[in-house]
Amino acid sequence: MNTKRLMRLLIVLFLLTALPGLTVALAQGPGGTAAPEAYSAYESEPNNAFGTADMIQVGDVVSARFNERNDHDFFVFSAPGDGFILAEAGYVGTNAIPKMKLYDRTGTLMTYEYESENIPLLFWRVKVADSPYYIEVEDWYGDGGGSDYDYKVMLSSPLLISAAPTNLGTGMVAGIPFQAADILAWSELNTGEERWVMLFDASDVGITKNIASIGLPTDGWTGDTLIMSFSANTTIPDLNQTATPYQLVGFDFDLNQVGQYTEGQFTGKFGFTGLSTSAEKIDAWDSGGGAGCFGDAVSTVGAAAVTTWWGSVMKQPDENIFCWRWDHQGWDYFFNGKSVSGLAVEDVNAMAWDGSHGRLLLNILGNGSVMGHAVTQKDIFAINYPGYTWGGVAWHGPDHGWNYNIDAIEWTGW
């Protein structure tokens, strides 16, 4: 047994003997939240090839084991919709250190995660048309099998969230410290439990400024790219350029890694014509709003005055969301906040388009009343669109251990 595994085993035995009240903490991954204790699916042998892969579903927590030296386990799933998936492989047995590979339906390797010091994470775009996808899991050392080599696989389509900087300093959720430049992922699992992980640790890639908006690409972007904007001028290390609050920046994590040890490269930035004043900084953004915005949906910190693609000047207050049409290289109307009772006196602070349910997920600055419902900056509420009807509070932060004001969100799937 190697030194790291021996130390892990000694720590576990000590805690089990001396601190029985902390047994839940033993399920924690390094720097992460407590790992789920329940399972919704189970590995069945043999599953050491594509043709014998165990079928699992998004939301599953799978109980699995390396049964022998150099055991390779395969799992297969189909995407229920186009979106993004987070896959994790966590240790349960004291000797299991899983690593993952991802393959497309043809068996071609897409990406992999070999992080031996942390719970390995894969985060990538899925499409129904490209399903199924295969996950291969093997032990880092491949030196044994049995109950000491138990592990779990978790598959989810998470909510991405970043906190507002005011009075934040360093926040903490489910044992994970974070700052306003970081992006966390929250998932609801088929076991009835939930899961928090650090998805984008900004300091690892040289970013310290607050993230103002986040989003994931539609077909107009290539690769697995996380798109963001910043509330102040920010130096982008890979580009040797400064991104302004009027611009978006793409971070490519394809064949790199997300999580506690984030690796990747900033691969580009772009801005929108007409955004230039302090009131026109990007406050919320999403790609492919659908239902009338086949481009980029934008809300600004104050009132914007921009030129439509047909040449007229369009004035948009901070409760509105308007659309940049790449096909016309100009602005178009999209979401009128005045059509939602109470929203006209609020500021849309974060948004995500949930195409699976035909709704806009919104967050406002501060506290307010929308359609007669009290909401705070810790809430994400839904407006059915284009009907402009109340869709309920989709996510209330304190119910999930989140007691911080929200600054940016993204809904990854369904």
CSV table of C-alpha atoms in Angstrom, one decimal, residues 71-72 93 102 130 149 153 160 206 288 322 359 414:
chain,number,residue,atom,x,y,z
A,71,ASP,CA,-10.7,-3.7,-13.1
A,72,HIS,CA,-12.4,-1.4,-15.6
A,93,GLY,CA,-13.4,2.2,0.2
A,102,LEU,CA,-15.7,9.7,-21.4
A,130,ASP,CA,-25.4,12.1,-30.0
A,149,TYR,CA,-12.1,-0.6,-3.5
A,153,VAL,CA,-20.4,7.5,-9.7
A,160,LEU,CA,-24.4,26.9,-11.8
A,206,GLY,CA,-5.5,33.9,-12.5
A,288,GLY,CA,-29.9,31.2,-27.2
A,322,PHE,CA,-33.0,42.4,-25.0
A,359,ARG,CA,-39.4,29.7,-18.9
A,414,TRP,CA,-33.7,20.1,-17.8
